[in-house]
Short mmCIF file of C-alpha atoms in Angstrom, two decimals:
data_model
loop_
_atom_site.label_atom_id
_atom_site.label_comp_id
_atom_site.label_asym_id
_atom_site.label_seq_id
_atom_site.Cartn_x
_atom_site.Cartn_y
_atom_site.Cartn_z
CA UNK A 1 10.83 -31.57 17.30
CA UNK A 2 8.14 -29.23 15.93
CA UNK A 3 5.64 -30.83 13.61
CA UNK A 4 8.24 -33.17 12.11
CA UNK A 5 11.12 -30.61 11.89
CA UNK A 6 14.02 -29.96 14.23
CA UNK A 7 13.84 -26.68 16.23
CA UNK A 8 16.73 -25.34 14.10
CA UNK A 9 14.78 -26.06 10.87
CA UNK A 10 11.63 -24.43 12.23
CA UNK A 11 13.51 -21.35 13.28
CA UNK A 12 15.07 -21.07 9.81
CA UNK A 13 11.55 -21.26 8.35
CA UNK A 14 10.44 -18.54 10.80
CA UNK A 15 13.37 -16.32 9.79
CA UNK A 16 12.40 -16.59 6.01
CA UNK A 17 8.65 -16.01 6.58
CA UNK A 18 8.40 -13.77 9.54
CA UNK A 19 11.68 -11.87 9.13
CA UNK A 20 13.29 -12.86 12.46
CA UNK A 21 12.93 -15.44 15.20
CA UNK A 22 10.41 -14.19 17.60
CA UNK A 23 10.04 -15.86 20.94
CA UNK A 24 6.21 -15.92 20.65
CA UNK A 25 6.45 -17.68 17.28
CA UNK A 26 8.70 -20.38 18.65
CA UNK A 27 6.12 -21.00 21.45
CA UNK A 28 3.50 -20.92 18.70
CA UNK A 29 5.32 -23.75 16.93
CA UNK A 30 5.17 -25.92 20.18
CA UNK A 31 1.45 -25.05 20.42
CA UNK A 32 0.68 -26.32 16.90
CA UNK A 33 2.76 -29.39 17.61
CA UNK A 34 0.78 -30.05 20.78
CA UNK A 35 -2.47 -29.76 18.83
CA UNK A 36 -1.19 -32.06 16.20
CA UNK A 37 -0.57 -34.78 18.84
CA UNK A 38 -4.29 -34.72 19.43
CA UNK A 39 -5.72 -33.96 15.94
CA UNK A 40 -4.20 -36.17 13.15
CA UNK A 41 -2.88 -34.60 10.05
CA UNK A 42 -5.50 -36.48 8.15
CA UNK A 43 -8.28 -34.55 9.76
CA UNK A 44 -9.26 -31.42 7.67
CA UNK A 45 -8.67 -28.89 10.45
CA UNK A 46 -9.15 -25.19 10.45
CA UNK A 47 -7.51 -22.87 12.95
CA UNK A 48 -8.34 -19.88 15.18
CA UNK A 49 -5.72 -17.82 16.83
CA UNK A 50 -6.63 -15.40 19.67
CA UNK A 51 -4.08 -12.68 18.85
CA UNK A 52 -2.62 -11.31 15.72
CA UNK A 53 0.67 -11.17 17.33
CA UNK A 54 3.15 -13.99 16.10
CA UNK A 55 0.63 -16.89 16.35
CA UNK A 56 -0.84 -16.52 12.88
CA UNK A 57 2.57 -17.14 11.45
CA UNK A 58 3.11 -20.31 13.42
CA UNK A 59 -0.12 -21.69 11.92
CA UNK A 60 0.66 -20.56 8.41
CA UNK A 61 4.13 -21.99 8.40
CA UNK A 62 3.06 -25.36 10.05
CA UNK A 63 -0.28 -26.10 8.63
CA UNK A 64 -2.20 -25.69 5.35
CA UNK A 65 -4.31 -22.86 6.89
CA UNK A 66 -3.68 -19.23 5.88
CA UNK A 67 -5.44 -15.94 6.33
CA UNK A 68 -5.84 -15.76 2.53
CA UNK A 69 -7.45 -19.20 2.11
CA UNK A 70 -9.71 -18.55 5.05
CA UNK A 71 -8.89 -21.70 7.00
CA UNK A 72 -7.10 -19.55 9.56
CA UNK A 73 -9.10 -16.89 11.47
CA UNK A 74 -8.04 -14.32 13.96
CA UNK A 75 -10.55 -13.87 16.86
CA UNK A 76 -8.88 -11.01 18.66
CA UNK A 77 -9.30 -11.94 22.38
CA UNK A 78 -5.82 -10.80 23.14
CA UNK A 79 -4.77 -14.24 24.41
CA UNK A 80 -1.90 -16.51 23.51
CA UNK A 81 -3.97 -19.45 22.38
CA UNK A 82 -4.64 -21.46 19.20
CA UNK A 83 -7.70 -23.73 18.57
CA UNK A 84 -7.69 -26.20 15.67
CA UNK A 85 -10.85 -28.11 14.89
CA UNK A 86 -12.30 -30.62 12.46
CA UNK A 87 -14.07 -28.36 10.01
CA UNK A 88 -16.87 -30.90 9.57
CA UNK A 89 -17.73 -31.55 13.28
CA UNK A 90 -16.43 -28.24 14.75
CA UNK A 91 -14.78 -30.44 17.49
CA UNK A 92 -11.15 -29.53 18.33
CA UNK A 93 -8.50 -28.66 20.79
CA UNK A 94 -7.52 -25.37 22.28
CA UNK A 95 -3.89 -24.95 23.47
CA UNK A 96 -2.86 -22.01 25.64
CA UNK A 97 0.03 -20.77 27.66
CA UNK A 98 -0.68 -21.98 31.21
CA UNK A 99 0.42 -19.45 33.82
CA UNK A 100 0.38 -22.17 36.52
CA UNK A 101 3.09 -23.95 34.69
CA UNK A 102 5.25 -20.82 34.25
CA UNK A 103 6.38 -20.87 37.95
CA UNK A 104 9.56 -22.90 37.09
CA UNK A 105 10.20 -20.96 33.88
CA UNK A 106 10.81 -17.47 35.19
CA UNK A 107 12.44 -16.03 32.11
CA UNK A 108 9.29 -16.95 29.96
CA UNK A 109 6.94 -15.68 32.75
CA UNK A 110 8.74 -12.31 33.14
CA UNK A 111 8.86 -11.82 29.30
CA UNK A 112 5.19 -12.86 28.80
CA UNK A 113 3.91 -10.71 31.53
CA UNK A 114 6.04 -7.75 30.32
CA UNK A 115 7.97 -7.61 33.62
CA UNK A 116 11.47 -7.46 32.15
CA UNK A 117 13.20 -5.24 29.43
CA UNK A 118 14.90 -6.65 26.37
CA UNK A 119 18.11 -5.28 27.75
CA UNK A 120 17.71 -7.33 30.99
CA UNK A 121 16.49 -10.53 29.17
CA UNK A 122 18.26 -10.72 25.75
CA UNK A 123 16.44 -12.58 23.13
CA UNK A 124 19.05 -15.36 22.84
CA UNK A 125 18.62 -16.16 26.59
CA UNK A 126 14.79 -16.19 26.26
CA UNK A 127 14.83 -18.34 23.20
CA UNK A 128 17.16 -20.79 25.09
CA UNK A 129 14.67 -20.80 27.92
CA UNK A 130 11.88 -21.70 25.44
CA UNK A 131 13.82 -24.35 23.71
CA UNK A 132 14.36 -25.94 27.22
CA UNK A 133 10.66 -25.60 28.38
CA UNK A 134 9.27 -26.92 25.08
CA UNK A 135 5.54 -27.93 25.65
CA UNK A 136 5.89 -27.95 29.51
CA UNK A 137 4.30 -24.44 29.71
CA UNK A 138 1.24 -25.33 27.65
CA UNK A 139 -2.06 -26.84 28.46
CA UNK A 140 -4.95 -27.86 26.30
CA UNK A 141 -8.71 -28.58 26.47
CA UNK A 142 -10.96 -30.33 24.03
CA UNK A 143 -13.53 -27.92 22.74
CA UNK A 144 -16.48 -27.59 20.43
CA UNK A 145 -16.98 -24.42 18.47
CA UNK A 146 -20.00 -22.30 19.10
CA UNK A 147 -18.90 -19.52 16.67
CA UNK A 148 -16.50 -18.75 13.93
CA UNK A 149 -16.49 -22.37 12.81
CA UNK A 150 -18.06 -21.82 9.49
CA UNK A 151 -16.10 -20.90 6.46
CA UNK A 152 -17.02 -17.45 5.18
CA UNK A 153 -18.76 -17.37 1.75
CA UNK A 154 -17.88 -14.24 -0.39
CA UNK A 155 -20.76 -11.80 -0.47
CA UNK A 156 -22.45 -10.54 -3.68
CA UNK A 157 -20.36 -8.04 -5.53
CA UNK A 158 -21.86 -4.58 -6.51
CA UNK A 159 -20.38 -1.45 -8.11
CA UNK A 160 -20.19 1.62 -5.81
CA UNK A 161 -21.99 4.55 -7.37
CA UNK A 162 -19.62 6.93 -5.96
CA UNK A 163 -16.16 5.59 -6.53
CA UNK A 164 -17.11 2.94 -9.17
CA UNK A 165 -14.96 0.27 -7.60
CA UNK A 166 -16.60 -3.19 -6.92
CA UNK A 167 -17.42 -3.91 -3.25
CA UNK A 168 -19.36 -6.35 -1.21
CA UNK A 169 -23.11 -5.43 -1.57
CA UNK A 170 -23.80 -6.32 1.97
CA UNK A 171 -22.03 -3.15 3.13
CA UNK A 172 -24.81 -0.88 1.97
CA UNK A 173 -25.69 1.41 -0.92
CA UNK A 174 -22.15 2.75 -1.32
CA UNK A 175 -19.04 1.06 -0.25
CA UNK A 176 -17.53 1.27 3.20
CA UNK A 177 -14.68 3.58 1.94
CA UNK A 178 -17.18 6.07 0.49
CA UNK A 179 -19.18 5.83 3.84
CA UNK A 180 -16.04 7.41 5.44
CA UNK A 181 -14.26 4.25 6.49
CA UNK A 182 -11.32 4.49 4.13
CA UNK A 183 -7.81 5.02 5.65
CA UNK A 184 -6.15 7.12 3.02
CA UNK A 185 -6.16 10.36 1.07
CA UNK A 186 -5.36 10.33 -2.68
CA UNK A 187 -2.43 12.51 -3.43
CA UNK A 188 -2.15 11.87 -7.12
CA UNK B 1 7.07 -11.90 -14.34
CA UNK B 2 5.88 -11.27 -10.80
CA UNK B 3 8.32 -9.62 -8.39
CA UNK B 4 11.29 -11.20 -10.02
CA UNK B 5 9.71 -14.72 -10.47
CA UNK B 6 8.14 -16.21 -13.60
CA UNK B 7 4.42 -16.74 -13.34
CA UNK B 8 5.03 -20.44 -13.22
CA UNK B 9 7.40 -20.11 -10.15
CA UNK B 10 4.86 -17.78 -8.49
CA UNK B 11 2.04 -20.21 -9.00
CA UNK B 12 4.15 -23.05 -7.54
CA UNK B 13 4.72 -20.94 -4.47
CA UNK B 14 0.94 -20.13 -4.20
CA UNK B 15 0.16 -23.86 -4.36
CA UNK B 16 2.60 -24.65 -1.53
CA UNK B 17 1.46 -21.83 0.69
CA UNK B 18 -2.12 -21.27 -0.12
CA UNK B 19 -2.97 -24.85 -0.99
CA UNK B 20 -4.14 -24.22 -4.53
CA UNK B 21 -3.87 -21.67 -7.36
CA UNK B 22 -6.62 -19.25 -6.75
CA UNK B 23 -7.43 -16.63 -9.43
CA UNK B 24 -7.63 -13.77 -6.97
CA UNK B 25 -4.11 -14.75 -5.63
CA UNK B 26 -2.58 -14.55 -9.10
CA UNK B 27 -4.11 -11.11 -9.69
CA UNK B 28 -2.88 -10.23 -6.18
CA UNK B 29 0.62 -11.16 -7.30
CA UNK B 30 0.36 -8.68 -10.21
CA UNK B 31 -0.92 -5.99 -7.73
CA UNK B 32 2.16 -6.44 -5.53
CA UNK B 33 4.32 -6.35 -8.60
CA UNK B 34 2.59 -3.09 -9.80
CA UNK B 35 3.21 -1.49 -6.41
CA UNK B 36 6.92 -2.59 -6.45
CA UNK B 37 7.41 -0.77 -9.67
CA UNK B 38 6.61 2.50 -7.74
CA UNK B 39 7.94 1.64 -4.35
CA UNK B 40 11.53 0.25 -4.37
CA UNK B 41 12.32 -2.85 -2.39
CA UNK B 42 14.77 -0.64 -0.36
CA UNK B 43 11.85 1.26 1.20
CA UNK B 44 10.70 -0.41 4.47
CA UNK B 45 7.07 -0.75 3.33
CA UNK B 46 4.16 -1.93 5.30
CA UNK B 47 1.03 -3.32 3.57
CA UNK B 48 -2.85 -3.10 3.98
CA UNK B 49 -5.23 -5.39 2.09
CA UNK B 50 -8.92 -4.46 1.87
CA UNK B 51 -10.28 -8.04 1.88
CA UNK B 52 -9.16 -11.16 3.78
CA UNK B 53 -9.80 -13.19 0.64
CA UNK B 54 -6.67 -14.29 -1.26
CA UNK B 55 -4.78 -10.93 -1.16
CA UNK B 56 -3.12 -11.46 2.31
CA UNK B 57 -1.41 -14.51 0.94
CA UNK B 58 -0.13 -12.65 -2.14
CA UNK B 59 1.47 -10.03 0.22
CA UNK B 60 2.86 -12.73 2.52
CA UNK B 61 4.37 -14.69 -0.21
CA UNK B 62 6.04 -11.76 -2.09
CA UNK B 63 7.02 -9.27 0.65
CA UNK B 64 8.36 -9.48 4.17
CA UNK B 65 5.02 -8.31 5.53
CA UNK B 66 2.99 -11.03 7.40
CA UNK B 67 -0.01 -10.95 9.70
CA UNK B 68 2.02 -12.24 12.54
CA UNK B 69 4.84 -9.69 12.34
CA UNK B 70 2.24 -6.98 12.01
CA UNK B 71 3.62 -5.38 8.84
CA UNK B 72 0.47 -6.53 7.01
CA UNK B 73 -2.94 -5.47 8.16
CA UNK B 74 -6.34 -6.37 6.91
CA UNK B 75 -8.82 -3.28 6.79
CA UNK B 76 -11.97 -5.12 5.80
CA UNK B 77 -13.53 -2.76 3.22
CA UNK B 78 -14.55 -5.84 1.06
CA UNK B 79 -12.57 -4.53 -1.92
CA UNK B 80 -9.93 -6.00 -4.07
CA UNK B 81 -7.18 -3.56 -3.29
CA UNK B 82 -3.72 -3.37 -1.77
CA UNK B 83 -1.89 -0.38 -0.32
CA UNK B 84 1.82 -0.49 0.41
CA UNK B 85 3.41 2.50 2.25
CA UNK B 86 6.70 3.80 3.55
CA UNK B 87 6.36 3.07 7.18
CA UNK B 88 8.12 6.29 8.19
CA UNK B 89 6.39 8.79 5.94
CA UNK B 90 3.06 6.96 5.58
CA UNK B 91 3.19 7.73 1.79
CA UNK B 92 2.48 4.97 -0.52
CA UNK B 93 0.49 3.47 -3.43
CA UNK B 94 -2.85 1.85 -3.55
CA UNK B 95 -3.50 -0.58 -6.34
CA UNK B 96 -6.97 -1.82 -7.21
CA UNK B 97 -8.88 -3.80 -9.77
CA UNK B 98 -10.25 -1.15 -12.25
CA UNK B 99 -13.73 -2.06 -13.54
CA UNK B 100 -13.27 0.33 -16.45
CA UNK B 101 -10.43 -1.69 -17.63
CA UNK B 102 -12.28 -5.03 -17.48
CA UNK B 103 -14.41 -4.21 -20.56
CA UNK B 104 -11.99 -6.04 -22.77
CA UNK B 105 -11.39 -8.91 -20.21
CA UNK B 106 -14.88 -10.42 -20.05
CA UNK B 107 -13.89 -13.61 -18.39
CA UNK B 108 -12.18 -11.76 -15.48
CA UNK B 109 -15.18 -9.40 -15.28
CA UNK B 110 -17.83 -12.13 -15.15
CA UNK B 111 -15.73 -14.06 -12.49
CA UNK B 112 -15.14 -10.93 -10.39
CA UNK B 113 -18.74 -9.72 -10.39
CA UNK B 114 -20.03 -13.26 -9.71
CA UNK B 115 -21.93 -13.43 -13.07
CA UNK B 116 -20.73 -16.86 -14.10
CA UNK B 117 -20.66 -20.38 -12.46
CA UNK B 118 -17.37 -22.45 -12.09
CA UNK B 119 -18.96 -24.91 -14.44
CA UNK B 120 -19.32 -22.19 -17.22
CA UNK B 121 -15.88 -20.66 -16.57
CA UNK B 122 -13.51 -23.40 -15.56
CA UNK B 123 -10.57 -22.21 -13.39
CA UNK B 124 -7.94 -23.12 -16.09
CA UNK B 125 -9.71 -20.81 -18.55
CA UNK B 126 -9.99 -18.06 -16.09
CA UNK B 127 -6.19 -18.40 -15.02
CA UNK B 128 -5.37 -18.25 -18.75
CA UNK B 129 -7.32 -14.99 -19.07
CA UNK B 130 -5.47 -13.47 -16.05
CA UNK B 131 -2.07 -14.52 -17.35
CA UNK B 132 -2.97 -12.76 -20.66
CA UNK B 133 -4.30 -9.57 -18.97
CA UNK B 134 -1.49 -9.29 -16.40
CA UNK B 135 -1.42 -5.72 -15.08
CA UNK B 136 -3.77 -4.24 -17.73
CA UNK B 137 -6.78 -4.63 -15.39
CA UNK B 138 -5.26 -2.64 -12.61
CA UNK B 139 -4.94 1.10 -11.70
CA UNK B 140 -3.06 2.81 -8.89
CA UNK B 141 -3.10 5.97 -6.97
CA UNK B 142 -0.54 7.62 -4.80
CA UNK B 143 -1.88 7.99 -1.28
CA UNK B 144 -0.98 9.02 2.16
CA UNK B 145 -2.41 7.06 5.13
CA UNK B 146 -4.74 8.77 7.52
CA UNK B 147 -5.25 5.66 9.64
CA UNK B 148 -3.97 2.20 10.32
CA UNK B 149 -0.40 3.34 9.40
CA UNK B 150 1.06 3.01 12.90
CA UNK B 151 2.49 -0.39 14.02
CA UNK B 152 0.50 -1.65 16.91
CA UNK B 153 2.33 -2.10 20.26
CA UNK B 154 1.36 -4.95 22.50
CA UNK B 155 -0.82 -3.87 25.50
CA UNK B 156 -0.03 -4.55 28.99
CA UNK B 157 -0.79 -8.10 30.09
CA UNK B 158 -2.85 -8.90 33.12
CA UNK B 159 -4.12 -12.12 34.58
CA UNK B 160 -7.84 -12.84 34.34
CA UNK B 161 -9.51 -13.35 37.80
CA UNK B 162 -11.93 -15.63 36.30
CA UNK B 163 -10.10 -18.07 33.99
CA UNK B 164 -6.56 -17.30 35.26
CA UNK B 165 -5.29 -16.92 31.76
CA UNK B 166 -3.24 -13.89 30.71
CA UNK B 167 -4.96 -11.34 28.53
CA UNK B 168 -4.47 -7.67 27.35
CA UNK B 169 -5.39 -5.37 30.28
CA UNK B 170 -6.87 -2.90 27.91
CA UNK B 171 -9.94 -5.23 27.45
CA UNK B 172 -11.32 -4.70 30.98
CA UNK B 173 -11.46 -6.26 34.43
CA UNK B 174 -11.78 -9.83 33.12
CA UNK B 175 -10.74 -11.10 29.74
CA UNK B 176 -12.94 -10.83 26.58
CA UNK B 177 -13.63 -14.50 26.64
CA UNK B 178 -14.89 -14.29 30.31
CA UNK B 179 -17.04 -11.23 29.03
CA UNK B 180 -18.85 -13.70 26.84
CA UNK B 181 -16.86 -13.25 23.64
CA UNK B 182 -15.34 -16.61 23.57
CA UNK B 183 -16.22 -18.95 20.58
CA UNK B 184 -15.99 -22.47 22.20
CA UNK B 185 -17.37 -24.76 24.85
CA UNK B 186 -14.95 -26.87 26.80
CA UNK B 187 -15.86 -30.56 26.43
CA UNK B 188 -12.94 -32.03 28.42
#
């Protein structure tokens, strides 16, 4: 079971939202479930994921926290870990993939460490290994947040003198795009 | 209509996913719809949003692009704009809130520029104004991406000597968290 759903139900939701069943997202489901055993659903909990790969979608499917409502943040430490915390006390739980526990789960270890090709370890086999391991490969610690706990307020809006679009005034006299940080050329 | 749904259906989806109907998310829905008029659903299109407020959820609800599958990126320029582009040619469309068109939509203008309190402009009235304006407040440009168009490959994974967790080797000899960029204290 993952947050009150069967694994099959969860994988169907993953397919609808994420486009396909990703191994990391299935592990992410067990991670959120492990956190929910320690932090009740009654607690108003915000979430932080430590990688943009897969984990944000596990949180967005299984909790009220999304990127767009600001209750989910990505702090890009390149780690496979999720923290959820009481948004009033900043106290919470960090769940992570525990390498020490992967010794008896070779398929998951080899995939996670990038030691095996998709050809040598087909996704179906890997998913099977994850469904078998469930939460055995995870550990958790109680934590208190030092940073990133506060919800971000929107900054004051100004009109950029150059492009005449609205932007966050905190970025300077003209908008970041007009400071050269845009990512596109207009073709028409 | 917003991407084949009635506004009522879309607002119900927003409430389920985002937790509540946010004005910005409703406008985001019209933005994605405006893009879809120019880029067919048959094109494999990735998305960029220029703010983390609201817009990511419009894209995640209405398209296959999510943060976790990497087809949606946030390039934080603090602007209310969405670009979708053909992931093979990097050609696409950027839709943005057009201040010049807000002259005849005073409620939306006052809310967007932060000139009015929630008390003086209740959400229901503002939502009504947005439902009336629909796509009249938006403009779009054809663009070609100079940056951020490529999908990000996962970096090589290494084991941190200090905390013994796995991390992206590109970050250095020890993981970013052990370099002091963590956000939490372990309490237990």
